[in-house]
Coordinates of C-alpha atoms and ligand atoms in Angstrom, one line a residue:
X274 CA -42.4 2.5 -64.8
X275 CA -39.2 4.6 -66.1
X276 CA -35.9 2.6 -66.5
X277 CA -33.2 5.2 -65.7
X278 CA -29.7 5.3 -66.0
X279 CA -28.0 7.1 -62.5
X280 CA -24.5 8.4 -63.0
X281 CA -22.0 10.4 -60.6
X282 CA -18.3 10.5 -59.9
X283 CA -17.8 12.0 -56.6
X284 CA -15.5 13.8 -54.7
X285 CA -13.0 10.6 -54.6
X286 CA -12.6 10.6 -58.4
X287 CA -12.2 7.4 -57.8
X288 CA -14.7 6.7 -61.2
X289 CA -18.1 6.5 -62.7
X290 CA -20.6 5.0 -60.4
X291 CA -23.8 3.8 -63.3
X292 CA -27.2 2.5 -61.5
X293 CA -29.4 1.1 -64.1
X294 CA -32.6 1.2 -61.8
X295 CA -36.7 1.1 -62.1
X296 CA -38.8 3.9 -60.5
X297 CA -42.5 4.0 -60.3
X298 CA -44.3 6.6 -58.3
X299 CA -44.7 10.2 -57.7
X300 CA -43.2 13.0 -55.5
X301 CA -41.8 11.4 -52.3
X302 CA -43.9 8.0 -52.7
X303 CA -41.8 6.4 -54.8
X304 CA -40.4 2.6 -56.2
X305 CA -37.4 2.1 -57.0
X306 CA -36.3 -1.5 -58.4
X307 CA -32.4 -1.7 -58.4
X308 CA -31.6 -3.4 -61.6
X309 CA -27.5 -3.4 -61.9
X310 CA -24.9 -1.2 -60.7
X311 CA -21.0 -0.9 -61.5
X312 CA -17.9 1.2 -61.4
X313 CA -16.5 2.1 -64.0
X314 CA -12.4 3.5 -63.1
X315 CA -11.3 6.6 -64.6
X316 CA -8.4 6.0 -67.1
X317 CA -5.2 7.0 -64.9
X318 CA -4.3 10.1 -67.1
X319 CA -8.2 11.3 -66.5
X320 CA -7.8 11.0 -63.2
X321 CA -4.6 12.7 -62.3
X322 CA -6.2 15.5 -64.5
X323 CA -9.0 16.1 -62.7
X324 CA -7.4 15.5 -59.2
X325 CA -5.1 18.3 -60.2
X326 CA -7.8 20.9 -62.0
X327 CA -9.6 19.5 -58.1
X328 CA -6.8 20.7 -56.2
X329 CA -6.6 24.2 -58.0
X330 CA -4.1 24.1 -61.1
X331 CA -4.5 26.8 -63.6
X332 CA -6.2 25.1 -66.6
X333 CA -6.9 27.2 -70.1
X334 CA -10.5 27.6 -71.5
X335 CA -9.4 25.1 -74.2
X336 CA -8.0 22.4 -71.7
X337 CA -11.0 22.9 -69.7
X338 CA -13.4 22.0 -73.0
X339 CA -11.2 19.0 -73.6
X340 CA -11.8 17.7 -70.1
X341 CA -15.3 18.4 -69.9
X342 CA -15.5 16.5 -73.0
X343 CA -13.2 13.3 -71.8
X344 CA -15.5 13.4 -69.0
X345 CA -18.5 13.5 -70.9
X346 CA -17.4 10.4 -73.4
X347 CA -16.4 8.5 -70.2
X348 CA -19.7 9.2 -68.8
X349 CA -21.5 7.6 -72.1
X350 CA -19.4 4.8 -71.9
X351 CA -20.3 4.0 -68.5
X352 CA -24.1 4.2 -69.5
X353 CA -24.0 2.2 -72.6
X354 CA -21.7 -0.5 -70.7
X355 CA -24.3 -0.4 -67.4
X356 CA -27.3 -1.5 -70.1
X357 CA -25.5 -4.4 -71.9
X358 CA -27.8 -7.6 -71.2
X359 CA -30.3 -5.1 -69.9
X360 CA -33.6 -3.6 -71.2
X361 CA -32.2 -0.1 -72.3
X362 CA -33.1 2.8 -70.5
X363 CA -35.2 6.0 -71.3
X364 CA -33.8 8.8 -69.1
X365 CA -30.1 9.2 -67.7
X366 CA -29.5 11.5 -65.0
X367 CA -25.9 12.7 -64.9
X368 CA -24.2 14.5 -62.4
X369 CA -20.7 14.7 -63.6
X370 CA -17.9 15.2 -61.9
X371 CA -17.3 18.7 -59.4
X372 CA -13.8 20.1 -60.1
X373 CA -15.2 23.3 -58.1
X374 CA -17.2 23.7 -55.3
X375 CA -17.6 26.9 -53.6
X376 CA -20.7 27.2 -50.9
X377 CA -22.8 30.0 -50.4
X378 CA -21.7 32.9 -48.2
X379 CA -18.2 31.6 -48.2
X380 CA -15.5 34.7 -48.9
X381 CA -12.5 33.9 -50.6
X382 CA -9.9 31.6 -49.4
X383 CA -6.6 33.1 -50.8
X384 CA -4.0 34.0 -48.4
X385 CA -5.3 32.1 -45.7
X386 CA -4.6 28.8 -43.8
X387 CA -6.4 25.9 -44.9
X388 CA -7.4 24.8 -41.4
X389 CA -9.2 28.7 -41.0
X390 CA -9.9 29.5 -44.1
X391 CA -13.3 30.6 -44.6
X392 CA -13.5 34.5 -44.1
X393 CA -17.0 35.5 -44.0
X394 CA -18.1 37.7 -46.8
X395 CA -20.4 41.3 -45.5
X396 CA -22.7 40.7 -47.8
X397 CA -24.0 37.0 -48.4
X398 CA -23.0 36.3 -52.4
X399 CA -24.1 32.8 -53.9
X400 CA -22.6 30.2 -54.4
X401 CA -20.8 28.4 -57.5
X402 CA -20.3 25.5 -58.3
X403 CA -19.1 23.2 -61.3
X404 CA -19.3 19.8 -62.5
X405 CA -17.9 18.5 -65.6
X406 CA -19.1 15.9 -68.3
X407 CA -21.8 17.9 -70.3
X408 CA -25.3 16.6 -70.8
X409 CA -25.8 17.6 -74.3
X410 CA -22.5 15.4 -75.4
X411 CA -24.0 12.7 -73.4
X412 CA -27.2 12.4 -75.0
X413 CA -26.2 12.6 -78.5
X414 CA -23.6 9.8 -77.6
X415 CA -26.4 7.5 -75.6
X416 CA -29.2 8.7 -77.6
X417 CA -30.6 8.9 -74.7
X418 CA -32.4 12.1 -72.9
X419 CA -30.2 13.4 -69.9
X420 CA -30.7 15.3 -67.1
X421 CA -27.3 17.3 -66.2
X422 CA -26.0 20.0 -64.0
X423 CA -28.4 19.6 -60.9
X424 CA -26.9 21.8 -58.6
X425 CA -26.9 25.2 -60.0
X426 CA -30.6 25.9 -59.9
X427 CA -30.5 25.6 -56.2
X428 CA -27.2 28.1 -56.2
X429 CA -29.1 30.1 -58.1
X430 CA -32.0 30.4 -55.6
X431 CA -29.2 31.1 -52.8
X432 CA -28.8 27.7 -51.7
X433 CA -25.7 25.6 -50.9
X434 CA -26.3 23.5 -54.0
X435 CA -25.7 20.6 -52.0
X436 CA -26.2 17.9 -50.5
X437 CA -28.7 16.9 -53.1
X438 CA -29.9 13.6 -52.1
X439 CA -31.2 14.2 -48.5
X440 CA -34.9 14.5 -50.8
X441 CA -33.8 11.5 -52.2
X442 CA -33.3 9.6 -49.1
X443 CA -36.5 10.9 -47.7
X444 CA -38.4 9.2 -50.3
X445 CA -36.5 5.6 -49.8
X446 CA -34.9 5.8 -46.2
X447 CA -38.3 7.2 -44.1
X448 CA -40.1 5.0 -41.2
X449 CA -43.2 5.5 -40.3
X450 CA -41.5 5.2 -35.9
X451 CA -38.4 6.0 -36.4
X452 CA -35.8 8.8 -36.6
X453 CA -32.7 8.3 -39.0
X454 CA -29.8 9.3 -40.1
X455 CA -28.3 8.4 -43.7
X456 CA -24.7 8.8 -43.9
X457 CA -22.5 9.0 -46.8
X458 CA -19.3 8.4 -46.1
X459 CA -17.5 9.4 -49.6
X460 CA -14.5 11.9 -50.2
X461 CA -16.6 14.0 -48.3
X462 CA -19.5 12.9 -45.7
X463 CA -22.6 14.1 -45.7
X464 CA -26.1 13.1 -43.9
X465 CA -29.2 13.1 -43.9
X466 CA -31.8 13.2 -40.4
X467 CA -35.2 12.2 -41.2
X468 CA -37.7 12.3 -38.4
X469 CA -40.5 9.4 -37.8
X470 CA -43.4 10.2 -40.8
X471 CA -46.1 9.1 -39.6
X472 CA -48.3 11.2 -37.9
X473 CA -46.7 14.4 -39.2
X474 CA -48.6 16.7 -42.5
X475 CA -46.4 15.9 -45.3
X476 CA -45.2 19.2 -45.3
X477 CA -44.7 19.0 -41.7
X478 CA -42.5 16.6 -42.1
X479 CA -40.5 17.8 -44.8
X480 CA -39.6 20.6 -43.4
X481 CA -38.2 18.8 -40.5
X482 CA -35.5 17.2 -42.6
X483 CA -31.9 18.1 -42.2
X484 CA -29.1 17.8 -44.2
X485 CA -25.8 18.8 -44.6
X486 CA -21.9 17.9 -45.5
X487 CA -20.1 16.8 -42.2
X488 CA -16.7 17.3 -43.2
X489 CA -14.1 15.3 -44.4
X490 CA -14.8 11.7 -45.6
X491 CA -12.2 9.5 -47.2
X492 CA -10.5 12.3 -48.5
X493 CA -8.0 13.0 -46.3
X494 CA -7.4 9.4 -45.5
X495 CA -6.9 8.6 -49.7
X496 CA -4.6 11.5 -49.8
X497 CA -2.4 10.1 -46.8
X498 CA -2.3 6.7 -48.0
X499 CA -0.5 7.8 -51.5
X500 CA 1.8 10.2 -49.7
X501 CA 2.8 7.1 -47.5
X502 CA 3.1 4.8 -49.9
X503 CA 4.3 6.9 -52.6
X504 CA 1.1 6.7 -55.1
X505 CA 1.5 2.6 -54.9
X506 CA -1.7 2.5 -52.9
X507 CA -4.7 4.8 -53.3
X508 CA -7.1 4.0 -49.8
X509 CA -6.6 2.2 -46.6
X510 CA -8.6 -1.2 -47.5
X511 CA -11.3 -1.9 -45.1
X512 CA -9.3 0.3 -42.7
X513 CA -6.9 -2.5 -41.6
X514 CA -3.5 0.0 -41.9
X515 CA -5.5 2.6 -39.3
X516 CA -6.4 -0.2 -37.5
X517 CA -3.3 -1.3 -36.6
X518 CA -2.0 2.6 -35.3
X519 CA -3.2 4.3 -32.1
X520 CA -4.9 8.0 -32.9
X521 CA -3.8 10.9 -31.5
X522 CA -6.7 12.4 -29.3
X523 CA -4.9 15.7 -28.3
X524 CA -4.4 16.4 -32.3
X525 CA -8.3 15.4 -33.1
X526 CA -9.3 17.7 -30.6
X527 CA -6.9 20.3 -32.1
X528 CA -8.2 20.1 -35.4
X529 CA -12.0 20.0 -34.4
X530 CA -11.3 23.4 -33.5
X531 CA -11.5 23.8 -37.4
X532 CA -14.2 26.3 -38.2
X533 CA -16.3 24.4 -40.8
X534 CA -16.9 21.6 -38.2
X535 CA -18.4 24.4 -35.8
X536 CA -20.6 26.2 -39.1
X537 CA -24.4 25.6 -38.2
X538 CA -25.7 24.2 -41.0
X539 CA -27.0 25.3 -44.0
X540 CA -23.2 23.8 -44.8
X541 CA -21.5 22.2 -47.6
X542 CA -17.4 21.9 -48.6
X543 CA -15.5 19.9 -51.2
X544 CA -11.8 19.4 -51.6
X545 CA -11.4 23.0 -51.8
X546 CA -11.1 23.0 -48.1
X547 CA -10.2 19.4 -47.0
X548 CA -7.8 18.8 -49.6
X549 CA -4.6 18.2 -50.4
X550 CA -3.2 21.8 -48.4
X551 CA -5.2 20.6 -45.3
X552 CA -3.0 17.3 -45.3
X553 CA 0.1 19.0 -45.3
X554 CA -1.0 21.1 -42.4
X555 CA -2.1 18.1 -40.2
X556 CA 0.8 16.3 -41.1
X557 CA 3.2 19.6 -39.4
X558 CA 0.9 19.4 -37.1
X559 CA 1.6 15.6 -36.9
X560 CA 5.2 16.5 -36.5
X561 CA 5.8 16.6 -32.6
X562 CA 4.0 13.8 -31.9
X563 CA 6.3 11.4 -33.8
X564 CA 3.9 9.9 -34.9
X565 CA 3.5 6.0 -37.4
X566 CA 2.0 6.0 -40.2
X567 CA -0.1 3.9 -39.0
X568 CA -1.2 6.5 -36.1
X569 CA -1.6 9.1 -38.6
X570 CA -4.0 7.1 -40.3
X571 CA -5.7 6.4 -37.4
X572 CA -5.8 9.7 -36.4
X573 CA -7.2 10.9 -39.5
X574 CA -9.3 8.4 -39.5
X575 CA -10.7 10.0 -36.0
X576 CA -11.5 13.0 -37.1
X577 CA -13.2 11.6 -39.8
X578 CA -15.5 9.9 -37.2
X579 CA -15.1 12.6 -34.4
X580 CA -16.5 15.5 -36.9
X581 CA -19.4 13.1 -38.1
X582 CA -20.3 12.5 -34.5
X583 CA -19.5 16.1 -33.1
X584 CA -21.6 17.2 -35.9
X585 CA -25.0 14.9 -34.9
X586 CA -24.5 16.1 -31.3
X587 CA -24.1 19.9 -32.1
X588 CA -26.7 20.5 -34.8
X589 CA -29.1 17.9 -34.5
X590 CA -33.1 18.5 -32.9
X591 CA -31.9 14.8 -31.3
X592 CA -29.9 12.1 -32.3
X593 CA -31.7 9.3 -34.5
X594 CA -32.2 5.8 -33.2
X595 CA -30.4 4.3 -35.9
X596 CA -27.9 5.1 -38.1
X597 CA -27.4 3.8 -42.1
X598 CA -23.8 4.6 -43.7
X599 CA -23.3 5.0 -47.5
X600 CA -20.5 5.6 -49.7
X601 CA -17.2 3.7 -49.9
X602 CA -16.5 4.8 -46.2
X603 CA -19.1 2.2 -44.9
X604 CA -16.7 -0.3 -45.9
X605 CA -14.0 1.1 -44.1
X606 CA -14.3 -1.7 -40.8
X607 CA -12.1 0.3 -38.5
X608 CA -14.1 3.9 -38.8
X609 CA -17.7 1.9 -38.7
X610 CA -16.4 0.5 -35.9
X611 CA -15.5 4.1 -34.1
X612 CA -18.4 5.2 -35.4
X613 CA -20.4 2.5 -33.5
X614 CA -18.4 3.2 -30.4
X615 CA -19.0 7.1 -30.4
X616 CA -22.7 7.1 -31.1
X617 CA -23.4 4.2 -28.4
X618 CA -26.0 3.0 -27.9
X619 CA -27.9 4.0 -31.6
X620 CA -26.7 0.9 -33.6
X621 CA -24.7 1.8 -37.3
X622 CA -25.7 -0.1 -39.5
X623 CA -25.3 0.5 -43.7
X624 CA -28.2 1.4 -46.6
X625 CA -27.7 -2.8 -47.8
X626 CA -29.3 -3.7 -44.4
X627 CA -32.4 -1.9 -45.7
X628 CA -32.4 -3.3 -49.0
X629 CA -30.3 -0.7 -51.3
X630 CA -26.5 -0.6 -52.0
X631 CA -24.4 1.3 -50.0
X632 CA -22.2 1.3 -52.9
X633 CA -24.6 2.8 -55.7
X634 CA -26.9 5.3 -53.6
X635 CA -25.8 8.4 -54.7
X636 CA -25.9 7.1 -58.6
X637 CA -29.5 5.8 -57.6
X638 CA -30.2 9.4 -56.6
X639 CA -29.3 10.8 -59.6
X640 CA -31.6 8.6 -61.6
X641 CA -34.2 9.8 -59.1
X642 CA -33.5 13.4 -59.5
X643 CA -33.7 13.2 -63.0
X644 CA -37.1 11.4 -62.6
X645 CA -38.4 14.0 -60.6
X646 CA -37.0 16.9 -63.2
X647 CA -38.8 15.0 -66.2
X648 CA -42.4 15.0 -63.6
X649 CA -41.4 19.0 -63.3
X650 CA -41.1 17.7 -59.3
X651 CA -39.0 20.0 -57.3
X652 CA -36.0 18.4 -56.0
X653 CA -34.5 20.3 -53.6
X654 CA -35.0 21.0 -49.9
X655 CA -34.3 24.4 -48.5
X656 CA -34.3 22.9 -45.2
X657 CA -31.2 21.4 -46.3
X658 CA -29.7 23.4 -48.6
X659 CA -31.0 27.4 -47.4
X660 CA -32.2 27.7 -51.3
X661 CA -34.9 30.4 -50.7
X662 CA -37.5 27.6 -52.6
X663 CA -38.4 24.9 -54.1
X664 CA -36.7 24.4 -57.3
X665 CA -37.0 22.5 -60.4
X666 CA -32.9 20.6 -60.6
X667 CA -31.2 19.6 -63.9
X668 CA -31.3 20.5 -67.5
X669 CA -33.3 18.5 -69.9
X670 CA -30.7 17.3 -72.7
X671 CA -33.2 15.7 -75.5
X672 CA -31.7 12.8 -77.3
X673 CA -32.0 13.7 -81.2
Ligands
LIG21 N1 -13.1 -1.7 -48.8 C1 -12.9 -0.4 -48.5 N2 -12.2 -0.1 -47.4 C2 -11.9 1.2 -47.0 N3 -12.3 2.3 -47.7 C3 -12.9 2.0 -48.9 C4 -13.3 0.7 -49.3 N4 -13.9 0.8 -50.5 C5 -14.0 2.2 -50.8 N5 -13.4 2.9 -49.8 C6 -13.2 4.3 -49.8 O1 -14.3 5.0 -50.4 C7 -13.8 5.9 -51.4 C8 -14.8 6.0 -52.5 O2 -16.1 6.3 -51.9 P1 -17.2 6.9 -52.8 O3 -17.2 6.3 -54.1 O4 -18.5 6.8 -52.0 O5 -16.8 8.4 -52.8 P2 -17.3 9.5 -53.8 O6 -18.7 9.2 -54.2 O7 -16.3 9.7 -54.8 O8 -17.3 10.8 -52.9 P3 -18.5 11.9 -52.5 O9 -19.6 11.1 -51.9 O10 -17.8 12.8 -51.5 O11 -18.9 12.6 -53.8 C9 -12.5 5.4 -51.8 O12 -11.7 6.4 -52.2 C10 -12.0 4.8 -50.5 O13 -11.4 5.8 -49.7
LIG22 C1 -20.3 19.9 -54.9 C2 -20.4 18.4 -54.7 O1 -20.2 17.6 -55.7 N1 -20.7 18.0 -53.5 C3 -20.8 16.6 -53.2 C4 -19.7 16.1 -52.3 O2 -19.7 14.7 -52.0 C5 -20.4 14.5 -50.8 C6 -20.8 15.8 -50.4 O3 -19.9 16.7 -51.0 C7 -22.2 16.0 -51.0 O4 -23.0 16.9 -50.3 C8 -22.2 16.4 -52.5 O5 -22.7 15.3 -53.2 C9 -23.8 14.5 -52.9 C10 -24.1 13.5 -54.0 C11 -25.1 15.4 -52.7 O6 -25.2 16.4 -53.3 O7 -26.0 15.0 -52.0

C-alpha cells in the first residue's frame, strides 16, 4: 500500500484540491482507500494573476518564474496541511495549474472570432500545453518525491494531452454489465464512456474507452456571475439564480453551431476558447433578446448541458445506462436537473453515489497517475487522447 498525496487546481482556479488517499494494486486493478480531502483557496492576488496570465496577458520570463514559483509554494502548503493528523505520505502527484492549453492540430487563433476560432492547420503540429507549480520546488519543500507535468509526454507522442483521467476512471468507475459515463463538470467538462468489462479481452476493452472534453463547464457561468454582480459573487450557488430565469432556446441553438461542439473527438479546449472573449460574444449575442440576468444564466447554463448532451448523442458508439457527474458542476441542482431531463430515461447520478467524492476525483487521479508513473505503468489512453502510444506520464521529482 502507497499513501499518496493528489494535487490539481483546475480550469476554475478556484484553488488547490489535496486528496490524501491509499492505493494498492496494479495496472487497472486497483484500491484506492480515500483518506481526507480539502480545498485549499488561492490567495486573491494569486488568483487574479493567474486568471489574467489564463485569459492571455503578456507576462515576462521573470514574472512567469515568480508565478510558477507562488504556485509551487501554494502547492506544498496544501500537501503538508492535507497530512496534518494523518500518517504522512510517500509520493505526491502534482498537476499544477494550466495557464495554457493549446490541443493538437489546432492552428492559431489570432484574428478570429472566439465563437469560430479554430482554423485548421495543413499540416497536423502538436500540441502544447503548460501547467504551473514546478515539481522539483515541491519536493524539496515536502520532502516528498513528486510526480509533475503529466501531460506533455502524451503531447509529445501527438496526443491531445488531455483528458487524463478517463484511465483513471476505467480502473475505479468500470461494471462488470454496465455502460457508463463519468462526467466532470469543472471549468471545463469532460467525460469518460466505459463500456460493460466483463466478457471483453482487457485490451479489448480498453480500447473501447472514450474520452474527451465536452465544452464549456462552469466557466462561462463563473465568468457571468462576476460580470453581473460586479466581482461580489464568483458562481451561481447550487444553480438557484439560473433557476429562477427562463433560457433562451433560439440562442443555445445558435451557439451549438460553435465548431468545437461539432469536432469528433480526439478533442480537448481550455479557457483559451471558452473564456472570457466568448462571454462577451454571447452576451452581444444576448443583446436582442432583452434578456435577465437571470435568463442569461439560464441560458448559459443550457448550453452547458445542451453541448454535454449533444456531444453523448453525436459521438458516442451508444449512450450509457447511467450517468456519474464530477467536479463542482454536480452540485449545481438546476443543470443536474437539465441534465436528467435531456438524457431521459439513463438516470444522472454523481461519483459519491458509487462511493468516491465528486468533489476530489480529479486530485484522486493525480495521486493515481503518479502511482502508475512510480510502477513505470503507462497512463495514457490513445483512444482518448489520439497519442500515437502508450506513454509513461509525469516527471519523477526525488525528494533529497
Ligand atoms: N454548490 C455549487 N453550486 C453550483 N456550482 C458550484 C457549486 N460548487 C462548486 N461549483 C462550481 O464548480 C466550480 C469548481 O469546480 P471544479 O473545482 O470541479 O473545477 P476545476 O477542477 O477548477 O475545473 P476543471 O475540471 O475544468 O479543471 C466552481 O467554480 C463553481 O462554478
Ligand atoms: C489542459 C488542462 O488542464 N485540461 C483540463 C481541463 O479541465 C477539464 C478538462 O479541461 C480536462 O480534460 C483537463 O483536466 C482533467 C483533469 C484531465 O486531464 O482529465
Amino acid at each position: 500500500m502507497t499513501r499518496v498525496i493528489g494535487l490539481i487546481s483546475g480550469t476554475s482556479v478556484d484553488g488547490i484540491d489535496a486528496a490524501l488517499v491509499n492505493i494498492s494494486g496494479t495496472d487497472f486493478d486497483l484500491q484506492v482507500e480515500f483518506v481526507a480531502g480539502a480545498t485549499y483557496p488561492y490567495q486573491s492576488h494569486l488568483r487574479e494573476r493567474i486568471l489574467a496570465v489564463c485569459a492571455g496577458q503578456a507576462i515576462s520570463m521573470a514574472e512567469l518564474a515568480e508565478l510558477d514559483d507562488a504556485i509551487a509554494i501554494a502547492f506544498a502548503q496544501a500537501a503538508q496541511n492535507i497530512q496534518v493528523d494523518h500518517q504522512p505520505a510517500t509520493l505526491i502527484g502534482s498537476h499544477g495549474q494550466t495557464v495554457y492549453h493549446r490541443p493538437a492540430g489546432v492552428g492559431d487563433r489570432e484574428n478570429t472570432s472566439p465563437h469560430h476560432p479554430t482554423t485548421p492547420s495543413p499540416h497536423h503540429r502538436l500540441g502544447y500545453t503548460l501547467q504551473l507549480g514546478r515539481g522539483a520546488v515541491i519536493a524539496q519543500l515536502t520532502g516528498i518525491t513528486t510526480v509533475s507535468n503529466f501531460r506533455v509526454a502524451d503531447i509529445a507522442a501527438g496526443g491531445q494531452g488531455a483528458p487524463l483521467v478517463s484511465p483513471v476512471d476505467a480502473a475505479l468507475f468500470s461494471h462488470p454489465q454496465e455502460a457508463r459515463c463519468i462526467q466532470n463538470i469543472g471549468g471545463i467538462g469532460n467525460l469518460t464512456y466505459l463500456p460493460p468489462r466483463q466478457n471483453t479481452q482487457p485490451d479489448n476493452w480498453l480500447e473501447k474507452i472514450r474520452g474527451w472534453d465536452t465544452g464549456p463547464g462552469n466557466s462561462l457561468l463563473d465568468l457571468a456571475v462576476q460580470y453581473l454582480t460586479n466581482g461580489t459573487k464568483t458562481y451561481d450557488e447550487n444553480g438557484s439564480w439560473a433557476a429562477s430565469g427562463t433560457p433562451c432556446h433560439a440562442l443555445v441553438e445558435h451557439w451549438l453551431e460553435q465548431e468545437y461542439f461539432h469536432l469528433p473527438p480526439p478533442k480537448s479546449t481550455g479557457r483559451e476558447l471558452f473564456g472570457v472573449d466568448y462571454l462577451q460574444e454571447c452576451i452581444k449575442d444576448s443583446e436582442p433578446y432583452q434578456l435577465s440576468a437571470a435568463d442569461l444564466l439560464a441560458t448559459l447554463t443550457e448550453l452547458t448541458a445542451v453541448s454535454i448532451v449533444h456531444n453523448y448523442r453525436s459521438f458516442l458508439p451508444k449512450l450509457p445506462e447511467r450517468v456519474f457527474l464530477c467536479g463542482g458542476g454536480s452540485r449545481n441542482l438546476y443543470l443536474k436537473n437539465r441534465l436528467q431531463q435531456l438524457l431521459e430515461p439513463v438516470p444522472v447520478l454523481t461519483t459519491d453515489e458509487v462511493g468516491l467524492s465528486a468533489d476530489f476525483k480529479e486530485a484522486i487521479a493525480f495521486a493515481v497517475l503518479a502511482y502508475w508513473r512510480q510502477l513505470g505503468f503507462p497512463g495514457n489512453l490513445p483512444t482518448v487522447t489520439g497519442a500515437s502510444k502508450r506513454v509513461l506520464l509525469g516527471e519523477i521529482n526525488f525528494s533529497q
